[in-house]
Amino acid sequence: MADNKYLTVTDLNYYITQKFKNDPYLHKVFLQGELSNFRFRRNSHQYFSLKDEKSKINVVMFRSYFDKVKFRPEEGMKVFVTGYVSVYGPQGSYQFYAESMEPAGLGALYEQLQQLQAKLAKEGLFAQEHKRPLPHFPDHIAVITSASGAVIHDILVTVNRRFPHAEVDLFPAQVQGDRAAASLVAAMKQISSYGDKYDVMIIGRGGGSLEDLWPFNEEAVVRQVYAMSMPVISSVGHETDTTLCDLVADSRAATPTAAAEYATPNLPDELANIHQLQSSLLSSMQNIIRVRRDALNRINNSMIMREPTRLYDEQAQTLDMLRERLINNMQHQLERSRQRYQLSKQALLGTNLTGQIRQMLQQEDFYYQKLQANMTNMLREKRHQLGQIGQQLNDYSPLQTLNRGFAYATDNQGKTVSSVTQLKAKDEINLHFKDGNAKAIVKSVRRTNDGNKEE
């Protein structure tokens, strides 16, 4: 019975585990600290510690969560982690189970980087249509990197091996630190001062943390890369590191050696390609010559070239046939004309022209006599009609009325007075007779309705 009051270690750890699980404050914990005992394990879970000035806690981050971390954690780096606290039963220790991790102190840089990237992308600095092709056979290559680093060494070795014709000029610059951005921009401006001397530019440095690579994310550096007149190859950091300089460059290389390979052709390959092209060109020219020679031989062996007079035989025969046909047609036409002439001559000789002329004169005299008689009758009739019309005009003439003792009156304006309404006492009127005029003064006016009854 006395042994029943003792718990097993497993029971105790289970009890403590349940306590951790039931504590709501330990389900979602936001923790900051310094990485300690961090050893990167490829394709595996990560085990390390977080510590501060006074304490330390073991941390495990499973692979599914660690694959989502966007930076490479390093020993001594300050980080923000989120996760939960629980107990690892086999060892009877509690530990922190991390689900996410961000570098502490770099969160602002990340935010700044994202904002700058969005801004420059909106301006089109990273657009694919602005990317320029690299020259295939560069004469001069400008390199911006540290003079003491391995980058320039790798580039020189690669260029000399692949294409020794190209000249590589180093423009040393600081690639890390507060003055690095200004140093990089100054080096690029120096390259631009040479005009179109350089066919391509390589800018790069080795790997490092985000802080180390930060100068290549500076806006001034990115804009200067975009403004360069020659194509730019960026080789900054490792393959997993991506800077804004990589995005704005015309081409990005994972390593300095790759950058040099992008910038230069492989001379042995190019020579082999040239030899292949020469062989292909020679073969094509031989084929063309053979085809043309065969065509020339066919022409030389053709019947026309051997006996060119045959070319005109058919035309000459056609000409003779047409000439004969023309002569026959002209002879036939001449014969028909001669026959028509003889017929016309015989018809003319058989005609009595004197009798026809006499008959035509008689007809002329007949028609003249008939015309004269008709004209005389028409004149007589017209003269009679004229006399009748003149008699009618004479009968209706007012002068005849005046001859019978009548007169007519007019006022001072020459208007005919036809009614007493046009007159009043003491008016002066003119009286017209058949043989002259007389003036009269109206003494009185009387009006009648029917010409007899006075009013």
PDB file of C-alpha atoms in Angstrom, residues 34-39 48-49 51 72-78:
ATOM      1  CA  GLU A  34      19.120  35.039 -29.574  1.00  0.00           C
ATOM      2  CA  LEU A  35      19.808  31.879 -31.541  1.00  0.00           C
ATOM      3  CA  SER A  36      22.144  29.545 -29.720  1.00  0.00           C
ATOM      4  CA  ASN A  37      23.535  26.131 -30.619  1.00  0.00           C
ATOM      5  CA  PHE A  38      22.068  26.446 -34.097  1.00  0.00           C
ATOM      6  CA  ARG A  39      23.424  23.880 -36.546  1.00  0.00           C
ATOM      7  CA  PHE A  48      18.482  25.022 -31.195  1.00  0.00           C
ATOM      8  CA  SER A  49      18.099  27.271 -28.178  1.00  0.00           C
ATOM      9  CA  LYS A  51      18.494  32.782 -24.910  1.00  0.00           C
ATOM     10  CA  ARG A  72      18.960  31.566 -43.292  1.00  0.00           C
ATOM     11  CA  PRO A  73      19.163  31.575 -39.482  1.00  0.00           C
ATOM     12  CA  GLU A  74      22.643  31.951 -38.073  1.00  0.00           C
ATOM     13  CA  GLU A  75      24.246  31.535 -34.724  1.00  0.00           C
ATOM     14  CA  GLY A  76      23.820  34.594 -32.539  1.00  0.00           C
ATOM     15  CA  MET A  77      21.030  36.087 -34.681  1.00  0.00           C
ATOM     16  CA  LYS A  78      18.170  37.691 -32.806  1.00  0.00           C
TER      17      LYS A  78
END
